């Protein structure tokens, strides 16, 4: 199903007692007199507590076009137009809808019943949207070679972690599980570069049809997610299920659509532009999968994922 645009997804509608974003039986949080609720569109991957009984959630990050709310093990991104469309986000039609919340890091809001309530305003779910998923058919050797060539020069991490990330990515690809703990949470920021590499590995394994290997890595990561940020843990769970931001999904779909190297390189450039190092780190994970034989991964020789293979080889 195509992604619903922010403007269409939050088209105004009469205020229901329990709308499409409210789980049956859930208590709808009461808005105070004069509290204006602005319409929003919830991802089908949004945390369950968005639709459950009212609970507190804490603001962990505030940006120009996004606010991140944290509770338990999940992060709910509030996304205005222009924000990176994280798979589990709650979208609003205009940046002013977020500005009206007047949130700062550390603030507490009430979330539940399809609503986010803050001070004298809030958001209410009027629509849902379904994030796109990465395809999972087997990729032919020729298609793998084209995909890897298109990533050439875009997987370098321009900081001191770069060489270590490359080595650890190769280690994980060859022994899915044992070295994964070295990558989880490795690096600074809300989404450490080590986690971005792991997202690339998970998505790459799915996109090349290596379901057994993907499931093996997912199982190895599950008990380690407490070592990283809540946002990064959320994105790793989404990646394990085949979900990613639109530029990544577009690139991986191009692998299976027969797109030529030039087109794939243009899509890879869009991924590389995500964040400071996030895009390049994710591409490093994808390239490592492409450069490593699938059967069996634990017996594969070390391969430099930044090298360009001879066309027609895997």
mmCIF file of N, CA and C in Angstrom, residues 46-167:
data_model
loop_
_atom_site.group_PDB
_atom_site.id
_atom_site.type_symbol
_atom_site.label_atom_id
_atom_site.label_comp_id
_atom_site.label_asym_id
_atom_site.label_seq_id
_atom_site.Cartn_x
_atom_site.Cartn_y
_atom_site.Cartn_z
ATOM 1 N N UNK A 46 3.341 2.141 14.962
ATOM 2 C CA UNK A 46 3.454 2.994 16.148
ATOM 3 C C UNK A 46 3.352 2.130 17.409
ATOM 4 N N UNK A 47 4.004 2.537 18.508
ATOM 5 C CA UNK A 47 3.943 1.748 19.745
ATOM 6 C C UNK A 47 2.511 1.525 20.216
ATOM 7 N N UNK A 48 2.282 0.382 20.840
ATOM 8 C CA UNK A 48 0.950 0.060 21.307
ATOM 9 C C UNK A 48 0.408 1.049 22.312
ATOM 10 N N UNK A 49 1.311 1.693 23.079
ATOM 11 C CA UNK A 49 0.821 2.616 24.102
ATOM 12 C C UNK A 49 0.194 3.879 23.515
ATOM 13 N N UNK A 50 0.351 4.125 22.212
ATOM 14 C CA UNK A 50 -0.350 5.243 21.597
ATOM 15 C C UNK A 50 -1.855 4.984 21.611
ATOM 16 N N UNK A 51 -2.256 3.732 21.530
ATOM 17 C CA UNK A 51 -3.672 3.374 21.413
ATOM 18 C C UNK A 51 -4.239 2.750 22.688
ATOM 19 N N UNK A 52 -3.436 2.613 23.725
ATOM 20 C CA UNK A 52 -3.892 1.994 24.958
ATOM 21 C C UNK A 52 -4.416 3.005 25.962
ATOM 22 N N UNK A 53 -4.399 2.628 27.224
ATOM 23 C CA UNK A 53 -4.858 3.534 28.275
ATOM 24 C C UNK A 53 -3.870 4.692 28.412
ATOM 25 N N UNK A 54 -4.299 5.828 28.891
ATOM 26 C CA UNK A 54 -3.400 6.989 29.008
ATOM 27 C C UNK A 54 -2.229 6.713 29.935
ATOM 28 N N UNK A 55 -1.045 7.005 29.446
ATOM 29 C CA UNK A 55 0.184 6.812 30.215
ATOM 30 C C UNK A 55 1.115 7.990 29.942
ATOM 31 N N UNK A 56 2.066 8.238 30.819
ATOM 32 C CA UNK A 56 3.035 9.300 30.557
ATOM 33 C C UNK A 56 4.127 8.833 29.602
ATOM 34 N N UNK A 57 4.612 9.737 28.779
ATOM 35 C CA UNK A 57 5.774 9.494 27.918
ATOM 36 C C UNK A 57 6.673 10.720 28.021
ATOM 37 N N UNK A 58 7.961 10.501 27.856
ATOM 38 C CA UNK A 58 8.922 11.592 28.054
ATOM 39 C C UNK A 58 9.526 12.032 26.724
ATOM 40 N N UNK A 59 9.716 13.333 26.571
ATOM 41 C CA UNK A 59 10.348 13.889 25.382
ATOM 42 C C UNK A 59 11.856 13.669 25.490
ATOM 43 N N UNK A 60 12.432 12.969 24.502
ATOM 44 C CA UNK A 60 13.866 12.688 24.535
ATOM 45 C C UNK A 60 14.641 13.457 23.470
ATOM 46 N N UNK A 61 13.940 14.069 22.505
ATOM 47 C CA UNK A 61 14.631 14.863 21.484
ATOM 48 C C UNK A 61 13.627 15.794 20.831
ATOM 49 N N UNK A 62 14.083 17.004 20.513
ATOM 50 C CA UNK A 62 13.254 17.989 19.830
ATOM 51 C C UNK A 62 14.060 18.583 18.687
ATOM 52 N N UNK A 63 13.521 18.513 17.475
ATOM 53 C CA UNK A 63 14.158 19.081 16.295
ATOM 54 C C UNK A 63 13.178 20.032 15.614
ATOM 55 N N UNK A 64 13.615 20.671 14.547
ATOM 56 C CA UNK A 64 12.750 21.618 13.848
ATOM 57 C C UNK A 64 11.466 20.972 13.350
ATOM 58 N N UNK A 65 11.571 19.741 12.841
ATOM 59 C CA UNK A 65 10.398 19.101 12.237
ATOM 60 C C UNK A 65 10.098 17.736 12.854
ATOM 61 N N UNK A 66 10.603 17.475 14.044
ATOM 62 C CA UNK A 66 10.349 16.187 14.688
ATOM 63 C C UNK A 66 10.520 16.300 16.196
ATOM 64 N N UNK A 67 9.728 15.505 16.907
ATOM 65 C CA UNK A 67 9.841 15.369 18.357
ATOM 66 C C UNK A 67 9.770 13.877 18.656
ATOM 67 N N UNK A 68 10.641 13.383 19.534
ATOM 68 C CA UNK A 68 10.654 11.959 19.869
ATOM 69 C C UNK A 68 10.176 11.755 21.301
ATOM 70 N N UNK A 69 9.169 10.883 21.449
ATOM 71 C CA UNK A 69 8.627 10.533 22.759
ATOM 72 C C UNK A 69 9.060 9.115 23.128
ATOM 73 N N UNK A 70 9.437 8.911 24.381
ATOM 74 C CA UNK A 70 9.951 7.615 24.819
ATOM 75 C C UNK A 70 9.119 7.080 25.976
ATOM 76 N N UNK A 71 8.791 5.798 25.877
ATOM 77 C CA UNK A 71 8.179 5.079 26.988
ATOM 78 C C UNK A 71 8.520 3.602 26.836
ATOM 79 N N UNK A 72 8.820 2.961 27.955
ATOM 80 C CA UNK A 72 9.186 1.544 27.947
ATOM 81 C C UNK A 72 10.340 1.316 26.964
ATOM 82 N N UNK A 73 10.146 0.429 25.996
ATOM 83 C CA UNK A 73 11.221 0.084 25.069
ATOM 84 C C UNK A 73 11.098 0.787 23.729
ATOM 85 N N UNK A 74 10.095 1.655 23.583
ATOM 86 C CA UNK A 74 9.813 2.210 22.265
ATOM 87 C C UNK A 74 9.880 3.730 22.235
ATOM 88 N N UNK A 75 10.113 4.241 21.038
ATOM 89 C CA UNK A 75 10.081 5.681 20.786
ATOM 90 C C UNK A 75 8.994 5.952 19.755
ATOM 91 N N UNK A 76 8.186 6.977 20.026
ATOM 92 C CA UNK A 76 7.173 7.434 19.085
ATOM 93 C C UNK A 76 7.642 8.755 18.494
ATOM 94 N N UNK A 77 8.024 8.773 17.210
ATOM 95 C CA UNK A 77 8.412 10.032 16.573
ATOM 96 C C UNK A 77 7.178 10.819 16.137
ATOM 97 N N UNK A 78 7.137 12.097 16.474
ATOM 98 C CA UNK A 78 6.116 13.004 15.961
ATOM 99 C C UNK A 78 6.754 13.735 14.794
ATOM 100 N N UNK A 79 6.180 13.611 13.606
ATOM 101 C CA UNK A 79 6.853 14.024 12.384
ATOM 102 C C UNK A 79 6.050 15.064 11.612
ATOM 103 N N UNK A 80 6.686 16.205 11.351
ATOM 104 C CA UNK A 80 6.102 17.229 10.493
ATOM 105 C C UNK A 80 6.641 17.044 9.072
ATOM 106 N N UNK A 81 6.010 17.663 8.065
ATOM 107 C CA UNK A 81 6.549 17.581 6.705
ATOM 108 C C UNK A 81 8.009 18.029 6.671
ATOM 109 N N UNK A 82 8.827 17.279 5.945
ATOM 110 C CA UNK A 82 10.249 17.565 5.876
ATOM 111 C C UNK A 82 11.080 16.694 6.789
ATOM 112 N N UNK A 83 10.437 16.033 7.756
ATOM 113 C CA UNK A 83 11.164 15.118 8.642
ATOM 114 C C UNK A 83 11.400 13.790 7.937
ATOM 115 N N UNK A 84 12.464 13.109 8.324
ATOM 116 C CA UNK A 84 12.713 11.770 7.815
ATOM 117 C C UNK A 84 11.575 10.869 8.294
ATOM 118 N N UNK A 85 10.925 10.177 7.366
ATOM 119 C CA UNK A 85 9.723 9.405 7.678
ATOM 120 C C UNK A 85 10.084 8.087 8.345
ATOM 121 N N UNK A 86 10.373 8.142 9.644
ATOM 122 C CA UNK A 86 10.675 6.921 10.389
ATOM 123 C C UNK A 86 9.448 6.005 10.375
ATOM 124 N N UNK A 87 9.664 4.691 10.298
ATOM 125 C CA UNK A 87 8.546 3.771 10.036
ATOM 126 C C UNK A 87 7.423 3.803 11.055
ATOM 127 N N UNK A 88 7.715 4.125 12.313
ATOM 128 C CA UNK A 88 6.688 4.064 13.347
ATOM 129 C C UNK A 88 6.139 5.404 13.765
ATOM 130 N N UNK A 89 6.237 6.420 12.915
ATOM 131 C CA UNK A 89 5.936 7.782 13.308
ATOM 132 C C UNK A 89 4.468 8.166 13.308
ATOM 133 N N UNK A 90 4.203 9.271 14.020
ATOM 134 C CA UNK A 90 2.896 9.922 14.025
ATOM 135 C C UNK A 90 3.056 11.217 13.241
ATOM 136 N N UNK A 91 2.368 11.323 12.101
ATOM 137 C CA UNK A 91 2.559 12.445 11.186
ATOM 138 C C UNK A 91 1.534 13.542 11.420
ATOM 139 N N UNK A 92 1.984 14.778 11.289
ATOM 140 C CA UNK A 92 1.086 15.924 11.336
ATOM 141 C C UNK A 92 1.179 16.654 10.002
ATOM 142 N N UNK A 93 0.194 17.518 9.740
ATOM 143 C CA UNK A 93 0.116 18.162 8.436
ATOM 144 C C UNK A 93 1.048 19.343 8.296
ATOM 145 N N UNK A 94 1.423 19.966 9.412
ATOM 146 C CA UNK A 94 2.205 21.191 9.326
ATOM 147 C C UNK A 94 3.122 21.299 10.540
ATOM 148 N N UNK A 95 4.249 21.943 10.340
ATOM 149 C CA UNK A 95 5.206 22.123 11.432
ATOM 150 C C UNK A 95 4.579 22.855 12.615
ATOM 151 N N UNK A 96 3.623 23.741 12.349
ATOM 152 C CA UNK A 96 2.992 24.486 13.437
ATOM 153 C C UNK A 96 2.238 23.571 14.395
ATOM 154 N N UNK A 97 1.843 22.378 13.924
ATOM 155 C CA UNK A 97 1.168 21.430 14.802
ATOM 156 C C UNK A 97 2.107 20.930 15.899
ATOM 157 N N UNK A 98 3.393 20.782 15.563
ATOM 158 C CA UNK A 98 4.376 20.413 16.575
ATOM 159 C C UNK A 98 4.774 21.615 17.426
ATOM 160 N N UNK A 99 4.952 22.769 16.771
ATOM 161 C CA UNK A 99 5.331 23.973 17.508
ATOM 162 C C UNK A 99 4.311 24.298 18.597
ATOM 163 N N UNK A 100 3.043 24.033 18.302
ATOM 164 C CA UNK A 100 1.987 24.357 19.261
ATOM 165 C C UNK A 100 2.103 23.549 20.547
ATOM 166 N N UNK A 101 2.764 22.394 20.484
ATOM 167 C CA UNK A 101 2.932 21.571 21.681
ATOM 168 C C UNK A 101 3.922 22.188 22.666
ATOM 169 N N UNK A 102 4.820 23.032 22.160
ATOM 170 C CA UNK A 102 5.810 23.750 22.974
ATOM 171 C C UNK A 102 6.587 22.794 23.883
ATOM 172 N N UNK A 103 7.118 21.743 23.285
ATOM 173 C CA UNK A 103 7.815 20.722 24.047
ATOM 174 C C UNK A 103 9.316 20.964 24.071
ATOM 175 N N UNK A 104 9.926 20.602 25.177
ATOM 176 C CA UNK A 104 11.377 20.615 25.320
ATOM 177 C C UNK A 104 11.820 19.270 25.872
ATOM 178 N N UNK A 105 13.094 18.945 25.703
ATOM 179 C CA UNK A 105 13.633 17.669 26.183
ATOM 180 C C UNK A 105 13.413 17.561 27.695
ATOM 181 N N UNK A 106 12.889 16.413 28.113
ATOM 182 C CA UNK A 106 12.603 16.188 29.525
ATOM 183 C C UNK A 106 11.152 16.384 29.896
ATOM 184 N N UNK A 107 10.372 17.044 29.036
ATOM 185 C CA UNK A 107 8.950 17.242 29.313
ATOM 186 C C UNK A 107 8.219 15.903 29.319
ATOM 187 N N UNK A 108 7.103 15.866 30.025
ATOM 188 C CA UNK A 108 6.260 14.680 30.062
ATOM 189 C C UNK A 108 4.915 14.996 29.426
ATOM 190 N N UNK A 109 4.439 14.111 28.570
ATOM 191 C CA UNK A 109 3.131 14.261 27.932
ATOM 192 C C UNK A 109 2.293 13.034 28.272
ATOM 193 N N UNK A 110 1.008 13.131 28.036
ATOM 194 C CA UNK A 110 0.108 11.996 28.233
ATOM 195 C C UNK A 110 -0.239 11.408 26.874
ATOM 196 N N UNK A 111 -0.056 10.106 26.750
ATOM 197 C CA UNK A 111 -0.304 9.421 25.481
ATOM 198 C C UNK A 111 -1.255 8.255 25.714
ATOM 199 N N UNK A 112 -2.215 8.080 24.839
ATOM 200 C CA UNK A 112 -3.136 6.951 24.939
ATOM 201 C C UNK A 112 -4.444 7.266 24.247
ATOM 202 N N UNK A 113 -5.192 6.231 23.933
ATOM 203 C CA UNK A 113 -6.468 6.434 23.277
ATOM 204 C C UNK A 113 -6.365 7.141 21.951
ATOM 205 N N UNK A 114 -5.198 7.040 21.301
ATOM 206 C CA UNK A 114 -4.998 7.706 20.017
ATOM 207 C C UNK A 114 -4.723 9.189 20.143
ATOM 208 N N UNK A 115 -4.283 9.639 21.332
ATOM 209 C CA UNK A 115 -4.029 11.055 21.540
ATOM 210 C C UNK A 115 -2.676 11.288 22.208
ATOM 211 N N UNK A 116 -2.103 12.445 21.912
ATOM 212 C CA UNK A 116 -0.919 12.942 22.603
ATOM 213 C C UNK A 116 -1.310 14.297 23.176
ATOM 214 N N UNK A 117 -1.335 14.413 24.505
ATOM 215 C CA UNK A 117 -1.805 15.625 25.163
ATOM 216 C C UNK A 117 -0.655 16.341 25.842
ATOM 217 N N UNK A 118 -0.532 17.640 25.572
ATOM 218 C CA UNK A 118 0.532 18.454 26.156
ATOM 219 C C UNK A 118 -0.001 19.854 26.421
ATOM 220 N N UNK A 119 0.039 20.248 27.680
ATOM 221 C CA UNK A 119 -0.410 21.589 28.079
ATOM 222 C C UNK A 119 -1.837 21.849 27.581
ATOM 223 N N UNK A 120 -2.009 22.902 26.785
ATOM 224 C CA UNK A 120 -3.356 23.280 26.365
ATOM 225 C C UNK A 120 -3.686 22.828 24.951
ATOM 226 N N UNK A 121 -2.917 21.874 24.428
ATOM 227 C CA UNK A 121 -3.197 21.377 23.084
ATOM 228 C C UNK A 121 -2.787 19.915 23.007
ATOM 229 N N UNK A 122 -2.886 19.346 21.815
ATOM 230 C CA UNK A 122 -2.513 17.953 21.648
ATOM 231 C C UNK A 122 -2.769 17.480 20.228
ATOM 232 N N UNK A 123 -2.509 16.195 20.000
ATOM 233 C CA UNK A 123 -2.720 15.566 18.699
ATOM 234 C C UNK A 123 -3.713 14.419 18.875
ATOM 235 N N UNK A 124 -4.508 14.162 17.854
ATOM 236 C CA UNK A 124 -5.444 13.054 17.890
ATOM 237 C C UNK A 124 -5.358 12.304 16.560
ATOM 238 N N UNK A 125 -5.307 10.988 16.635
ATOM 239 C CA UNK A 125 -5.191 10.157 15.432
ATOM 240 C C UNK A 125 -6.506 10.163 14.659
ATOM 241 N N UNK A 126 -6.435 10.606 13.407
ATOM 242 C CA UNK A 126 -7.599 10.591 12.512
ATOM 243 C C UNK A 126 -7.442 9.558 11.403
ATOM 244 N N UNK A 127 -6.212 9.224 11.077
ATOM 245 C CA UNK A 127 -5.943 8.291 9.982
ATOM 246 C C UNK A 127 -4.767 7.403 10.401
ATOM 247 N N UNK A 128 -4.573 6.321 9.662
ATOM 248 C CA UNK A 128 -3.365 5.512 9.812
ATOM 249 C C UNK A 128 -2.647 5.458 8.474
ATOM 250 N N UNK A 129 -1.354 5.182 8.509
ATOM 251 C CA UNK A 129 -0.592 4.980 7.290
ATOM 252 C C UNK A 129 0.291 3.757 7.478
ATOM 253 N N UNK A 130 0.587 3.090 6.389
ATOM 254 C CA UNK A 130 1.346 1.841 6.421
ATOM 255 C C UNK A 130 2.720 2.058 5.781
ATOM 256 N N UNK A 131 3.791 1.910 6.543
ATOM 257 C CA UNK A 131 5.125 2.088 5.959
ATOM 258 C C UNK A 131 5.436 0.993 4.951
ATOM 259 N N UNK A 132 6.263 1.323 3.989
ATOM 260 C CA UNK A 132 6.643 0.351 2.967
ATOM 261 C C UNK A 132 7.671 -0.630 3.527
ATOM 262 N N UNK A 133 7.636 -1.834 2.974
ATOM 263 C CA UNK A 133 8.513 -2.902 3.472
ATOM 264 C C UNK A 133 9.517 -3.304 2.390
ATOM 265 N N UNK A 134 10.672 -3.715 2.836
ATOM 266 C CA UNK A 134 11.733 -4.147 1.924
ATOM 267 C C UNK A 134 11.360 -5.498 1.318
ATOM 268 N N UNK A 135 11.525 -5.689 0.001
ATOM 269 C CA UNK A 135 11.218 -6.983 -0.626
ATOM 270 C C UNK A 135 12.195 -8.052 -0.162
ATOM 271 N N UNK A 136 11.778 -9.322 -0.282
ATOM 272 C CA UNK A 136 12.626 -10.395 0.250
ATOM 273 C C UNK A 136 12.952 -11.533 -0.711
ATOM 274 N N UNK A 137 12.730 -11.405 -2.038
ATOM 275 C CA UNK A 137 13.131 -12.499 -2.936
ATOM 276 C C UNK A 137 14.656 -12.645 -2.999
ATOM 277 N N UNK A 138 15.099 -13.805 -3.442
ATOM 278 C CA UNK A 138 16.527 -14.030 -3.654
ATOM 279 C C UNK A 138 17.037 -13.114 -4.754
ATOM 280 N N UNK A 139 18.241 -12.594 -4.573
ATOM 281 C CA UNK A 139 18.849 -11.697 -5.557
ATOM 282 C C UNK A 139 19.866 -12.477 -6.385
ATOM 283 N N UNK A 140 19.803 -12.355 -7.688
ATOM 284 C CA UNK A 140 20.703 -13.095 -8.565
ATOM 285 C C UNK A 140 22.133 -12.573 -8.425
ATOM 286 N N UNK A 141 23.139 -13.402 -8.782
ATOM 287 C CA UNK A 141 24.528 -12.934 -8.722
ATOM 288 C C UNK A 141 24.770 -11.666 -9.536
ATOM 289 N N UNK A 142 24.174 -11.571 -10.713
ATOM 290 C CA UNK A 142 24.369 -10.377 -11.539
ATOM 291 C C UNK A 142 23.757 -9.152 -10.865
ATOM 292 N N UNK A 143 22.576 -9.313 -10.274
ATOM 293 C CA UNK A 143 21.931 -8.192 -9.598
ATOM 294 C C UNK A 143 22.718 -7.779 -8.361
ATOM 295 N N UNK A 144 23.310 -8.755 -7.673
ATOM 296 C CA UNK A 144 24.143 -8.436 -6.498
ATOM 297 C C UNK A 144 25.355 -7.613 -6.926
ATOM 298 N N UNK A 145 25.956 -8.007 -8.040
ATOM 299 C CA UNK A 145 27.142 -7.294 -8.520
ATOM 300 C C UNK A 145 26.795 -5.854 -8.885
ATOM 301 N N UNK A 146 25.665 -5.659 -9.554
ATOM 302 C CA UNK A 146 25.242 -4.300 -9.908
ATOM 303 C C UNK A 146 24.978 -3.474 -8.660
ATOM 304 N N UNK A 147 24.283 -4.069 -7.693
ATOM 305 C CA UNK A 147 23.957 -3.357 -6.463
ATOM 306 C C UNK A 147 25.219 -2.958 -5.706
ATOM 307 N N UNK A 148 26.195 -3.859 -5.641
ATOM 308 C CA UNK A 148 27.432 -3.556 -4.919
ATOM 309 C C UNK A 148 28.227 -2.473 -5.636
ATOM 310 N N UNK A 149 28.282 -2.540 -6.947
ATOM 311 C CA UNK A 149 29.000 -1.512 -7.708
ATOM 312 C C UNK A 149 28.385 -0.129 -7.478
ATOM 313 N N UNK A 150 27.060 -0.086 -7.357
ATOM 314 C CA UNK A 150 26.372 1.190 -7.168
ATOM 315 C C UNK A 150 26.664 1.815 -5.811
ATOM 316 N N UNK A 151 27.144 1.003 -4.861
ATOM 317 C CA UNK A 151 27.454 1.515 -3.524
ATOM 318 C C UNK A 151 28.904 1.977 -3.387
ATOM 319 N N UNK A 152 29.704 1.747 -4.421
ATOM 320 C CA UNK A 152 31.135 2.069 -4.344
ATOM 321 C C UNK A 152 31.355 3.530 -3.980
ATOM 322 N N UNK A 153 32.210 3.757 -3.000
ATOM 323 C CA UNK A 153 32.568 5.105 -2.588
ATOM 324 C C UNK A 153 31.586 5.766 -1.650
ATOM 325 N N UNK A 154 30.517 5.060 -1.263
ATOM 326 C CA UNK A 154 29.499 5.680 -0.406
ATOM 327 C C UNK A 154 29.400 5.023 0.962
ATOM 328 N N UNK A 155 30.298 4.088 1.276
ATOM 329 C CA UNK A 155 30.204 3.364 2.541
ATOM 330 C C UNK A 155 31.272 3.777 3.543
ATOM 331 N N UNK A 156 32.070 4.775 3.203
ATOM 332 C CA UNK A 156 33.143 5.187 4.105
ATOM 333 C C UNK A 156 32.591 6.028 5.246
ATOM 334 N N UNK A 157 32.983 5.706 6.474
ATOM 335 C CA UNK A 157 32.607 6.482 7.657
ATOM 336 C C UNK A 157 33.775 7.400 7.974
ATOM 337 N N UNK A 158 33.562 8.699 7.823
ATOM 338 C CA UNK A 158 34.659 9.654 7.945
ATOM 339 C C UNK A 158 34.907 10.067 9.394
ATOM 340 N N UNK A 159 35.225 9.094 10.231
ATOM 341 C CA UNK A 159 35.672 9.402 11.589
ATOM 342 C C UNK A 159 36.506 8.232 12.083
ATOM 343 N N UNK A 160 36.925 8.282 13.334
ATOM 344 C CA UNK A 160 37.833 7.263 13.854
ATOM 345 C C UNK A 160 37.185 5.879 13.933
ATOM 346 N N UNK A 161 35.859 5.827 13.933
ATOM 347 C CA UNK A 161 35.177 4.540 14.028
ATOM 348 C C UNK A 161 35.129 3.795 12.704
ATOM 349 N N UNK A 162 35.399 4.482 11.597
ATOM 350 C CA UNK A 162 35.237 3.891 10.278
ATOM 351 C C UNK A 162 35.881 2.523 10.102
ATOM 352 N N UNK A 163 37.188 2.398 10.302
ATOM 353 C CA UNK A 163 37.843 1.088 10.106
ATOM 354 C C UNK A 163 37.287 0.014 11.019
ATOM 355 N N UNK A 164 36.986 0.383 12.269
ATOM 356 C CA UNK A 164 36.449 -0.607 13.203
ATOM 357 C C UNK A 164 35.075 -1.084 12.761
ATOM 358 N N UNK A 165 34.237 -0.167 12.295
ATOM 359 C CA UNK A 165 32.910 -0.552 11.834
ATOM 360 C C UNK A 165 32.985 -1.507 10.653
ATOM 361 N N UNK A 166 33.915 -1.246 9.723
ATOM 362 C CA UNK A 166 34.072 -2.129 8.573
ATOM 363 C C UNK A 166 34.471 -3.530 9.004
ATOM 364 N N UNK A 167 35.427 -3.613 9.929
ATOM 365 C CA UNK A 167 35.890 -4.916 10.417
ATOM 366 C C UNK A 167 34.788 -5.658 11.146
#
